[in-house]
PDB file of C-alpha atoms and ligand atoms in Angstrom:
ATOM      1  CA  UNK A   1      24.330   9.962   3.188  1.00  0.00           C
ATOM      2  CA  UNK A   2      26.288  10.366   6.407  1.00  0.00           C
ATOM      3  CA  UNK A   3      24.157  13.433   7.184  1.00  0.00           C
ATOM      4  CA  UNK A   4      21.285  11.076   7.831  1.00  0.00           C
ATOM      5  CA  UNK A   5      22.783   9.514  10.882  1.00  0.00           C
ATOM      6  CA  UNK A   6      23.953  11.636  13.708  1.00  0.00           C
ATOM      7  CA  UNK A   7      25.464  11.227  17.130  1.00  0.00           C
ATOM      8  CA  UNK A   8      23.166  11.415  20.143  1.00  0.00           C
ATOM      9  CA  UNK A   9      23.513  10.092  23.621  1.00  0.00           C
ATOM     10  CA  UNK A  10      22.566   6.637  22.379  1.00  0.00           C
ATOM     11  CA  UNK A  11      24.716   6.601  19.248  1.00  0.00           C
ATOM     12  CA  UNK A  12      22.885   7.401  16.028  1.00  0.00           C
ATOM     13  CA  UNK A  13      19.417   8.484  14.990  1.00  0.00           C
ATOM     14  CA  UNK A  14      18.039   6.856  11.864  1.00  0.00           C
ATOM     15  CA  UNK A  15      15.604   8.950   9.843  1.00  0.00           C
ATOM     16  CA  UNK A  16      12.788   7.208   7.972  1.00  0.00           C
ATOM     17  CA  UNK A  17      10.778   8.785   5.156  1.00  0.00           C
ATOM     18  CA  UNK A  18       7.169   8.136   6.186  1.00  0.00           C
ATOM     19  CA  UNK A  19       5.339   6.750   3.125  1.00  0.00           C
ATOM     20  CA  UNK A  20       8.332   7.941   1.069  1.00  0.00           C
ATOM     21  CA  UNK A  21       8.667  11.720   0.779  1.00  0.00           C
ATOM     22  CA  UNK A  22       4.970  12.579   1.195  1.00  0.00           C
ATOM     23  CA  UNK A  23       5.276  16.370   1.270  1.00  0.00           C
ATOM     24  CA  UNK A  24       7.073  16.264  -2.097  1.00  0.00           C
ATOM     25  CA  UNK A  25       5.303  13.472  -4.026  1.00  0.00           C
ATOM     26  CA  UNK A  26       2.142  11.385  -3.508  1.00  0.00           C
ATOM     27  CA  UNK A  27       2.605   9.012  -0.560  1.00  0.00           C
ATOM     28  CA  UNK A  28       3.282   5.309  -1.092  1.00  0.00           C
ATOM     29  CA  UNK A  29       3.961   5.701  -4.830  1.00  0.00           C
ATOM     30  CA  UNK A  30       7.098   4.926  -6.786  1.00  0.00           C
ATOM     31  CA  UNK A  31       7.479   8.686  -7.344  1.00  0.00           C
ATOM     32  CA  UNK A  32       7.561   9.163  -3.592  1.00  0.00           C
ATOM     33  CA  UNK A  33      10.389   6.680  -3.190  1.00  0.00           C
ATOM     34  CA  UNK A  34      12.311   8.243  -6.075  1.00  0.00           C
ATOM     35  CA  UNK A  35      11.905  11.643  -4.444  1.00  0.00           C
ATOM     36  CA  UNK A  36      13.010  10.305  -1.062  1.00  0.00           C
ATOM     37  CA  UNK A  37      16.029   8.759  -2.746  1.00  0.00           C
ATOM     38  CA  UNK A  38      16.884  12.032  -4.477  1.00  0.00           C
ATOM     39  CA  UNK A  39      16.704  13.766  -1.094  1.00  0.00           C
ATOM     40  CA  UNK A  40      19.174  11.267   0.347  1.00  0.00           C
ATOM     41  CA  UNK A  41      16.710   9.376   2.561  1.00  0.00           C
ATOM     42  CA  UNK A  42      18.217   5.992   3.342  1.00  0.00           C
ATOM     43  CA  UNK A  43      15.151   4.395   4.911  1.00  0.00           C
ATOM     44  CA  UNK A  44      11.558   4.569   3.714  1.00  0.00           C
ATOM     45  CA  UNK A  45       8.428   3.464   5.571  1.00  0.00           C
ATOM     46  CA  UNK A  46       5.510   2.105   3.584  1.00  0.00           C
ATOM     47  CA  UNK A  47       2.264   0.211   4.093  1.00  0.00           C
ATOM     48  CA  UNK A  48       1.155  -3.043   2.464  1.00  0.00           C
ATOM     49  CA  UNK A  49      -2.374  -4.387   1.925  1.00  0.00           C
ATOM     50  CA  UNK A  50      -4.050  -6.921  -0.397  1.00  0.00           C
ATOM     51  CA  UNK A  51      -6.424  -6.709  -3.355  1.00  0.00           C
ATOM     52  CA  UNK A  52      -9.563  -8.790  -3.899  1.00  0.00           C
ATOM     53  CA  UNK A  53      -7.624 -11.144  -6.176  1.00  0.00           C
ATOM     54  CA  UNK A  54      -4.845 -11.616  -3.665  1.00  0.00           C
ATOM     55  CA  UNK A  55      -2.135  -9.236  -4.894  1.00  0.00           C
ATOM     56  CA  UNK A  56      -0.097  -7.145  -2.468  1.00  0.00           C
ATOM     57  CA  UNK A  57      -0.223  -3.391  -2.988  1.00  0.00           C
ATOM     58  CA  UNK A  58       1.454  -0.438  -1.291  1.00  0.00           C
ATOM     59  CA  UNK A  59      -1.180   1.931   0.106  1.00  0.00           C
ATOM     60  CA  UNK A  60      -1.957   3.396   3.510  1.00  0.00           C
ATOM     61  CA  UNK A  61      -5.721   3.761   3.875  1.00  0.00           C
ATOM     62  CA  UNK A  62      -7.959   0.682   3.800  1.00  0.00           C
ATOM     63  CA  UNK A  63     -10.124   2.591   1.305  1.00  0.00           C
ATOM     64  CA  UNK A  64      -9.075   3.997  -2.055  1.00  0.00           C
ATOM     65  CA  UNK A  65     -10.871   7.325  -1.814  1.00  0.00           C
ATOM     66  CA  UNK A  66      -8.291   9.699  -0.331  1.00  0.00           C
ATOM     67  CA  UNK A  67      -5.308   8.843  -2.507  1.00  0.00           C
ATOM     68  CA  UNK A  68      -6.924   7.781  -5.804  1.00  0.00           C
ATOM     69  CA  UNK A  69      -9.805   8.752  -8.094  1.00  0.00           C
ATOM     70  CA  UNK A  70     -11.706   5.518  -7.305  1.00  0.00           C
ATOM     71  CA  UNK A  71     -14.992   7.341  -6.654  1.00  0.00           C
ATOM     72  CA  UNK A  72     -14.906   8.842 -10.130  1.00  0.00           C
ATOM     73  CA  UNK A  73     -13.871   5.673 -11.964  1.00  0.00           C
ATOM     74  CA  UNK A  74     -16.053   3.257  -9.962  1.00  0.00           C
ATOM     75  CA  UNK A  75     -18.937   5.435  -8.670  1.00  0.00           C
ATOM     76  CA  UNK A  76     -21.065   2.506  -7.485  1.00  0.00           C
ATOM     77  CA  UNK A  77     -18.462   0.656  -5.441  1.00  0.00           C
ATOM     78  CA  UNK A  78     -18.809   2.346  -2.015  1.00  0.00           C
ATOM     79  CA  UNK A  79     -17.086   2.183   0.408  1.00  0.00           C
ATOM     80  CA  UNK A  80     -14.172   1.592  -1.993  1.00  0.00           C
ATOM     81  CA  UNK A  81     -12.259  -0.834   0.224  1.00  0.00           C
ATOM     82  CA  UNK A  82      -8.842  -1.832  -1.144  1.00  0.00           C
ATOM     83  CA  UNK A  83      -9.760  -5.480  -0.561  1.00  0.00           C
ATOM     84  CA  UNK A  84     -12.900  -5.232  -2.716  1.00  0.00           C
ATOM     85  CA  UNK A  85     -11.022  -4.317  -5.920  1.00  0.00           C
ATOM     86  CA  UNK A  86      -8.890  -6.477  -8.177  1.00  0.00           C
ATOM     87  CA  UNK A  87      -5.378  -5.403  -9.040  1.00  0.00           C
ATOM     88  CA  UNK A  88      -6.483  -4.718 -12.639  1.00  0.00           C
ATOM     89  CA  UNK A  89      -9.149  -2.354 -11.317  1.00  0.00           C
ATOM     90  CA  UNK A  90      -6.765  -0.630  -8.921  1.00  0.00           C
ATOM     91  CA  UNK A  91      -4.230  -0.173 -11.708  1.00  0.00           C
ATOM     92  CA  UNK A  92      -6.813   1.892 -13.619  1.00  0.00           C
ATOM     93  CA  UNK A  93      -6.774   4.483 -10.847  1.00  0.00           C
ATOM     94  CA  UNK A  94      -4.844   7.734 -10.787  1.00  0.00           C
ATOM     95  CA  UNK A  95      -2.911   7.752  -7.521  1.00  0.00           C
ATOM     96  CA  UNK A  96      -1.137  11.050  -8.096  1.00  0.00           C
ATOM     97  CA  UNK A  97      -3.473  13.839  -9.262  1.00  0.00           C
ATOM     98  CA  UNK A  98      -4.894  14.357  -5.773  1.00  0.00           C
ATOM     99  CA  UNK A  99      -1.389  15.490  -4.840  1.00  0.00           C
ATOM    100  CA  UNK A 100      -0.473  17.429  -7.968  1.00  0.00           C
ATOM    101  CA  UNK A 101      -1.255  17.414 -11.701  1.00  0.00           C
ATOM    102  CA  UNK A 102       2.292  16.450 -12.598  1.00  0.00           C
ATOM    103  CA  UNK A 103       1.756  13.114 -10.837  1.00  0.00           C
ATOM    104  CA  UNK A 104      -1.363  12.074 -12.757  1.00  0.00           C
ATOM    105  CA  UNK A 105       0.337   8.991 -14.176  1.00  0.00           C
ATOM    106  CA  UNK A 106       1.224   7.524 -10.790  1.00  0.00           C
ATOM    107  CA  UNK A 107      -0.425   4.192  -9.996  1.00  0.00           C
ATOM    108  CA  UNK A 108      -0.820   2.250  -6.768  1.00  0.00           C
ATOM    109  CA  UNK A 109       2.307   0.063  -6.869  1.00  0.00           C
ATOM    110  CA  UNK A 110       2.399  -3.635  -6.175  1.00  0.00           C
ATOM    111  CA  UNK A 111       4.787  -4.684  -3.446  1.00  0.00           C
ATOM    112  CA  UNK A 112       6.842  -6.412  -6.132  1.00  0.00           C
ATOM    113  CA  UNK A 113       7.211  -3.184  -8.124  1.00  0.00           C
ATOM    114  CA  UNK A 114       8.123  -1.415  -4.938  1.00  0.00           C
ATOM    115  CA  UNK A 115      10.867  -3.865  -4.096  1.00  0.00           C
ATOM    116  CA  UNK A 116      12.238  -3.676  -7.649  1.00  0.00           C
ATOM    117  CA  UNK A 117      12.600   0.086  -7.250  1.00  0.00           C
ATOM    118  CA  UNK A 118      14.244  -0.218  -3.833  1.00  0.00           C
ATOM    119  CA  UNK A 119      16.660  -2.707  -5.357  1.00  0.00           C
ATOM    120  CA  UNK A 120      17.626   0.009  -7.833  1.00  0.00           C
ATOM    121  CA  UNK A 121      17.848   2.910  -5.375  1.00  0.00           C
ATOM    122  CA  UNK A 122      19.513   0.872  -2.633  1.00  0.00           C
ATOM    123  CA  UNK A 123      17.184   2.236   0.050  1.00  0.00           C
ATOM    124  CA  UNK A 124      16.166   0.288   3.128  1.00  0.00           C
ATOM    125  CA  UNK A 125      12.598  -0.563   4.059  1.00  0.00           C
ATOM    126  CA  UNK A 126      10.451  -0.325   7.164  1.00  0.00           C
ATOM    127  CA  UNK A 127       7.360  -2.132   5.881  1.00  0.00           C
ATOM    128  CA  UNK A 128       4.093  -1.892   7.789  1.00  0.00           C
ATOM    129  CA  UNK A 129       1.553  -4.704   7.623  1.00  0.00           C
ATOM    130  CA  UNK A 130      -1.487  -2.409   7.616  1.00  0.00           C
ATOM    131  CA  UNK A 131      -4.646  -3.818   9.265  1.00  0.00           C
ATOM    132  CA  UNK A 132      -3.416  -7.408   8.772  1.00  0.00           C
ATOM    133  CA  UNK A 133      -6.568  -8.807  10.378  1.00  0.00           C
ATOM    134  CA  UNK A 134      -8.364  -7.833   7.139  1.00  0.00           C
ATOM    135  CA  UNK A 135      -5.972  -9.976   5.083  1.00  0.00           C
ATOM    136  CA  UNK A 136      -5.448 -13.436   6.601  1.00  0.00           C
ATOM    137  CA  UNK A 137      -2.108 -14.892   5.582  1.00  0.00           C
ATOM    138  CA  UNK A 138      -0.609 -11.546   4.527  1.00  0.00           C
ATOM    139  CA  UNK A 139       2.461 -12.198   6.695  1.00  0.00           C
ATOM    140  CA  UNK A 140       3.435 -15.297   4.697  1.00  0.00           C
ATOM    141  CA  UNK A 141       2.551 -13.690   1.408  1.00  0.00           C
ATOM    142  CA  UNK A 142       4.595 -10.571   2.159  1.00  0.00           C
ATOM    143  CA  UNK A 143       7.578 -12.674   3.141  1.00  0.00           C
ATOM    144  CA  UNK A 144       7.145 -14.568  -0.142  1.00  0.00           C
ATOM    145  CA  UNK A 145       7.447 -11.372  -2.194  1.00  0.00           C
ATOM    146  CA  UNK A 146      10.392 -10.180  -0.117  1.00  0.00           C
ATOM    147  CA  UNK A 147      12.116 -13.528  -0.594  1.00  0.00           C
ATOM    148  CA  UNK A 148      11.518 -13.469  -4.344  1.00  0.00           C
ATOM    149  CA  UNK A 149      13.080 -10.013  -4.538  1.00  0.00           C
ATOM    150  CA  UNK A 150      16.162 -11.063  -2.581  1.00  0.00           C
ATOM    151  CA  UNK A 151      15.255  -9.339   0.667  1.00  0.00           C
ATOM    152  CA  UNK A 152      15.467 -12.412   2.864  1.00  0.00           C
ATOM    153  CA  UNK A 153      19.071 -13.014   1.792  1.00  0.00           C
ATOM    154  CA  UNK A 154      21.400 -12.660   4.745  1.00  0.00           C
ATOM    155  CA  UNK A 155      22.819  -9.194   3.943  1.00  0.00           C
ATOM    156  CA  UNK A 156      19.420  -7.652   3.260  1.00  0.00           C
ATOM    157  CA  UNK A 157      17.641  -9.204   6.169  1.00  0.00           C
ATOM    158  CA  UNK A 158      20.289  -8.063   8.616  1.00  0.00           C
ATOM    159  CA  UNK A 159      20.706  -4.490   7.398  1.00  0.00           C
ATOM    160  CA  UNK A 160      17.885  -3.351   5.150  1.00  0.00           C
ATOM    161  CA  UNK A 161      14.526  -4.628   6.370  1.00  0.00           C
ATOM    162  CA  UNK A 162      12.169  -4.264   9.322  1.00  0.00           C
ATOM    163  CA  UNK A 163       8.532  -5.367   9.258  1.00  0.00           C
ATOM    164  CA  UNK A 164       6.296  -3.409  11.623  1.00  0.00           C
ATOM    165  CA  UNK A 165       2.641  -3.528  12.624  1.00  0.00           C
ATOM    166  CA  UNK A 166       0.183  -2.409  15.264  1.00  0.00           C
ATOM    167  CA  UNK A 167      -0.757  -6.097  15.373  1.00  0.00           C
ATOM    168  CA  UNK A 168       1.426  -8.093  17.756  1.00  0.00           C
ATOM    169  CA  UNK A 169      -0.165 -11.267  16.390  1.00  0.00           C
ATOM    170  CA  UNK A 170       1.020 -10.449  12.862  1.00  0.00           C
ATOM    171  CA  UNK A 171       4.561  -9.868  14.119  1.00  0.00           C
ATOM    172  CA  UNK A 172       4.539 -13.099  16.093  1.00  0.00           C
ATOM    173  CA  UNK A 173       3.510 -14.911  12.910  1.00  0.00           C
ATOM    174  CA  UNK A 174       6.163 -13.088  10.871  1.00  0.00           C
ATOM    175  CA  UNK A 175       8.840 -14.071  13.366  1.00  0.00           C
ATOM    176  CA  UNK A 176       7.677 -17.694  13.398  1.00  0.00           C
ATOM    177  CA  UNK A 177       7.775 -17.882   9.595  1.00  0.00           C
ATOM    178  CA  UNK A 178      11.070 -16.037   9.082  1.00  0.00           C
ATOM    179  CA  UNK A 179      12.970 -15.748  12.370  1.00  0.00           C
ATOM    180  CA  UNK A 180      15.805 -13.734  10.810  1.00  0.00           C
ATOM    181  CA  UNK A 181      13.510 -10.821   9.899  1.00  0.00           C
ATOM    182  CA  UNK A 182      13.498  -7.941  12.373  1.00  0.00           C
ATOM    183  CA  UNK A 183      10.106  -6.712  13.520  1.00  0.00           C
ATOM    184  CA  UNK A 184       8.752  -3.524  15.109  1.00  0.00           C
ATOM    185  CA  UNK A 185       5.661  -3.246  17.281  1.00  0.00           C
ATOM    186  CA  UNK A 186       3.826   0.006  16.645  1.00  0.00           C
ATOM    187  CA  UNK A 187       2.352   1.812  19.652  1.00  0.00           C
ATOM    188  CA  UNK A 188       3.491   2.209  23.223  1.00  0.00           C
ATOM    189  CA  UNK A 189       2.618  -0.889  25.216  1.00  0.00           C
ATOM    190  CA  UNK A 190       2.530  -0.594  29.013  1.00  0.00           C
ATOM    191  CA  UNK A 191       5.911  -1.240  30.619  1.00  0.00           C
ATOM    192  CA  UNK A 192       4.635  -4.352  32.377  1.00  0.00           C
ATOM    193  CA  UNK A 193       3.721  -5.973  29.069  1.00  0.00           C
ATOM    194  CA  UNK A 194       6.939  -5.203  27.175  1.00  0.00           C
ATOM    195  CA  UNK A 195       8.846  -8.306  28.227  1.00  0.00           C
ATOM    196  CA  UNK A 196       6.308 -10.582  26.561  1.00  0.00           C
ATOM    197  CA  UNK A 197       6.932  -8.925  23.187  1.00  0.00           C
ATOM    198  CA  UNK A 198      10.677  -9.578  23.291  1.00  0.00           C
ATOM    199  CA  UNK A 199      10.056 -13.123  22.050  1.00  0.00           C
ATOM    200  CA  UNK A 200       9.385 -11.741  18.579  1.00  0.00           C
ATOM    201  CA  UNK A 201       9.808  -7.929  18.459  1.00  0.00           C
ATOM    202  CA  UNK A 202      13.108  -6.094  17.899  1.00  0.00           C
ATOM    203  CA  UNK A 203      11.657  -2.582  18.084  1.00  0.00           C
ATOM    204  CA  UNK A 204       8.898  -0.657  19.829  1.00  0.00           C
ATOM    205  CA  UNK A 205       7.767   2.229  17.614  1.00  0.00           C
ATOM    206  CA  UNK A 206       5.529   4.712  19.464  1.00  0.00           C
ATOM    207  CA  UNK A 207       3.726   7.890  18.540  1.00  0.00           C
ATOM    208  CA  UNK A 208       6.158  10.611  19.609  1.00  0.00           C
ATOM    209  CA  UNK A 209       3.664  12.084  22.082  1.00  0.00           C
ATOM    210  CA  UNK A 210       3.959   8.873  24.129  1.00  0.00           C
ATOM    211  CA  UNK A 211       7.759   8.979  24.310  1.00  0.00           C
ATOM    212  CA  UNK A 212       9.557   9.815  27.562  1.00  0.00           C
ATOM    213  CA  UNK A 213      13.185   9.225  28.503  1.00  0.00           C
ATOM    214  CA  UNK A 214      12.135   6.681  31.137  1.00  0.00           C
ATOM    215  CA  UNK A 215      10.005   4.772  28.626  1.00  0.00           C
ATOM    216  CA  UNK A 216      12.932   4.630  26.213  1.00  0.00           C
ATOM    217  CA  UNK A 217      15.263   3.479  28.977  1.00  0.00           C
ATOM    218  CA  UNK A 218      12.825   0.716  29.958  1.00  0.00           C
ATOM    219  CA  UNK A 219      12.620  -0.505  26.344  1.00  0.00           C
ATOM    220  CA  UNK A 220      16.392  -0.290  25.954  1.00  0.00           C
ATOM    221  CA  UNK A 221      16.920  -2.520  28.976  1.00  0.00           C
ATOM    222  CA  UNK A 222      15.273  -5.375  27.058  1.00  0.00           C
ATOM    223  CA  UNK A 223      16.770  -7.618  24.402  1.00  0.00           C
ATOM    224  CA  UNK A 224      14.793  -8.850  21.417  1.00  0.00           C
ATOM    225  CA  UNK A 225      14.739 -12.221  19.678  1.00  0.00           C
ATOM    226  CA  UNK A 226      18.128 -11.596  18.067  1.00  0.00           C
ATOM    227  CA  UNK A 227      19.842 -10.864  21.373  1.00  0.00           C
ATOM    228  CA  UNK A 228      20.179  -7.143  20.637  1.00  0.00           C
ATOM    229  CA  UNK A 229      18.633  -4.399  22.758  1.00  0.00           C
ATOM    230  CA  UNK A 230      15.263  -3.229  21.554  1.00  0.00           C
ATOM    231  CA  UNK A 231      15.120  -0.045  19.496  1.00  0.00           C
ATOM    232  CA  UNK A 232      12.633   2.813  19.708  1.00  0.00           C
ATOM    233  CA  UNK A 233      11.592   4.728  16.573  1.00  0.00           C
ATOM    234  CA  UNK A 234       9.182   7.627  17.140  1.00  0.00           C
ATOM    235  CA  UNK A 235       6.549   8.824  14.626  1.00  0.00           C
ATOM    236  CA  UNK A 236       5.510  11.090  13.028  1.00  0.00           C
ATOM    237  CA  UNK A 237       7.929  13.952  13.723  1.00  0.00           C
ATOM    238  CA  UNK A 238       7.959  16.780  11.197  1.00  0.00           C
ATOM    239  CA  UNK A 239       9.498  19.735  13.012  1.00  0.00           C
ATOM    240  CA  UNK A 240      13.065  20.371  14.020  1.00  0.00           C
ATOM    241  CA  UNK A 241      12.484  21.131  17.679  1.00  0.00           C
ATOM    242  CA  UNK A 242      10.498  17.948  18.310  1.00  0.00           C
ATOM    243  CA  UNK A 243      13.144  15.959  16.460  1.00  0.00           C
ATOM    244  CA  UNK A 244      15.880  17.438  18.634  1.00  0.00           C
ATOM    245  CA  UNK A 245      13.835  16.674  21.755  1.00  0.00           C
ATOM    246  CA  UNK A 246      13.316  13.073  20.650  1.00  0.00           C
ATOM    247  CA  UNK A 247      17.032  12.698  19.891  1.00  0.00           C
ATOM    248  CA  UNK A 248      17.801  14.059  23.346  1.00  0.00           C
ATOM    249  CA  UNK A 249      15.416  11.543  24.878  1.00  0.00           C
ATOM    250  CA  UNK A 250      17.449   8.799  23.238  1.00  0.00           C
ATOM    251  CA  UNK A 251      15.276   7.484  20.401  1.00  0.00           C
ATOM    252  CA  UNK A 252      17.033   5.283  17.879  1.00  0.00           C
ATOM    253  CA  UNK A 253      15.015   6.574  14.956  1.00  0.00           C
ATOM    254  CA  UNK A 254      12.549   9.195  13.776  1.00  0.00           C
ATOM    255  CA  UNK A 255       9.850   8.470  11.203  1.00  0.00           C
ATOM    256  CA  UNK A 256       9.024  11.702   9.381  1.00  0.00           C
ATOM    257  CA  UNK A 257       7.003  13.180   6.553  1.00  0.00           C
ATOM    258  CA  UNK A 258       9.896  15.610   6.076  1.00  0.00           C
ATOM    259  CA  UNK A 259      12.939  13.344   6.327  1.00  0.00           C
ATOM    260  CA  UNK A 260      15.276  15.857   4.721  1.00  0.00           C
ATOM    261  CA  UNK A 261      14.378  18.572   7.246  1.00  0.00           C
ATOM    262  CA  UNK A 262      14.702  16.183  10.165  1.00  0.00           C
ATOM    263  CA  UNK A 263      18.129  15.062   8.994  1.00  0.00           C
ATOM    264  CA  UNK A 264      19.239  18.655   9.031  1.00  0.00           C
ATOM    265  CA  UNK A 265      17.682  19.229  12.461  1.00  0.00           C
ATOM    266  CA  UNK A 266      19.361  16.330  14.199  1.00  0.00           C
ATOM    267  CA  UNK A 267      22.504  16.478  12.080  1.00  0.00           C
TER     268      UNK A 267
HETATM  269  O1  G3P B   1       5.555   4.296  11.008  1.00  0.00           O
HETATM  270  C1  G3P B   1       4.574   4.748  11.842  1.00  0.00           C
HETATM  271  C2  G3P B   1       3.309   5.114  11.159  1.00  0.00           C
HETATM  272  O2  G3P B   1       3.381   4.810   9.804  1.00  0.00           O
HETATM  273  C3  G3P B   1       2.111   4.483  11.753  1.00  0.00           C
HETATM  274  O3  G3P B   1       0.960   5.161  11.423  1.00  0.00           O
HETATM  275  O4  G3P B   1      -1.108   5.523  10.179  1.00  0.00           O
HETATM  276  O5  G3P B   1       1.009   6.491   9.323  1.00  0.00           O
HETATM  277  O6  G3P B   1       0.621   4.052   9.187  1.00  0.00           O
HETATM  278  P1  G3P B   1       0.364   5.306   9.960  1.00  0.00           P
HETATM  279 CA1   CA B   2       2.596   3.259   8.222  1.00  0.00          CA
END
């Protein structure tokens, strides 16, 4: 695993498997995490949303159409929003065949199933609250599942978990509910606004095209709610030369669809 972290001018670069290992197995499925684990990826990034009957599920899009066969199984349920289907309905869907026939038995996992698997593989989790404005209370509910699975225990919360979102409001709520949990603000807020986020955000995670050395330096000059300097994790970087450039700029982490290749590139 030491290959995954490598010296740069700021210390180490952490590599995150974006939605698991999505070039090798269907994104945001248990198979994707198993594949990422087999490839030696220490950190995975995944997205959480909520079903109509209030269950948390791991899926990226707010509709079911791209990554499941929902249109075929429920032809009259347009626009196939995740939040319009019960968990029992979602569990009927094939979440793997779109990627490859050998994955036809993959299902959309619940967050609980996801955490059970991570507890077995030992991987760490960067969990995105996806479109939290669609799911009022999802911050508290997510923390409840994480707590039940042992992830708010002191060792886990310090070393193995970050909750990120494009929604600053959701991160503020997360921090208020569980101050020990580290949070990451997705996007690249203007420098003048950064200070305000340090009350609740430990990381600023921008699209890599927005990253410059001076932006990273400005973020690094700030300390987050735990008294540690803010981190910067860039996404989504899939080629070696961009990864090397980002490492040279001083990013703390790289979120990638090809985590194994990026590890080799910056290793
Ligand atoms: O981790 C960054 C990235 O996941 C944010 O974009 O659309 O892939 O969730 P998206
Ligand atoms: Ca995401």
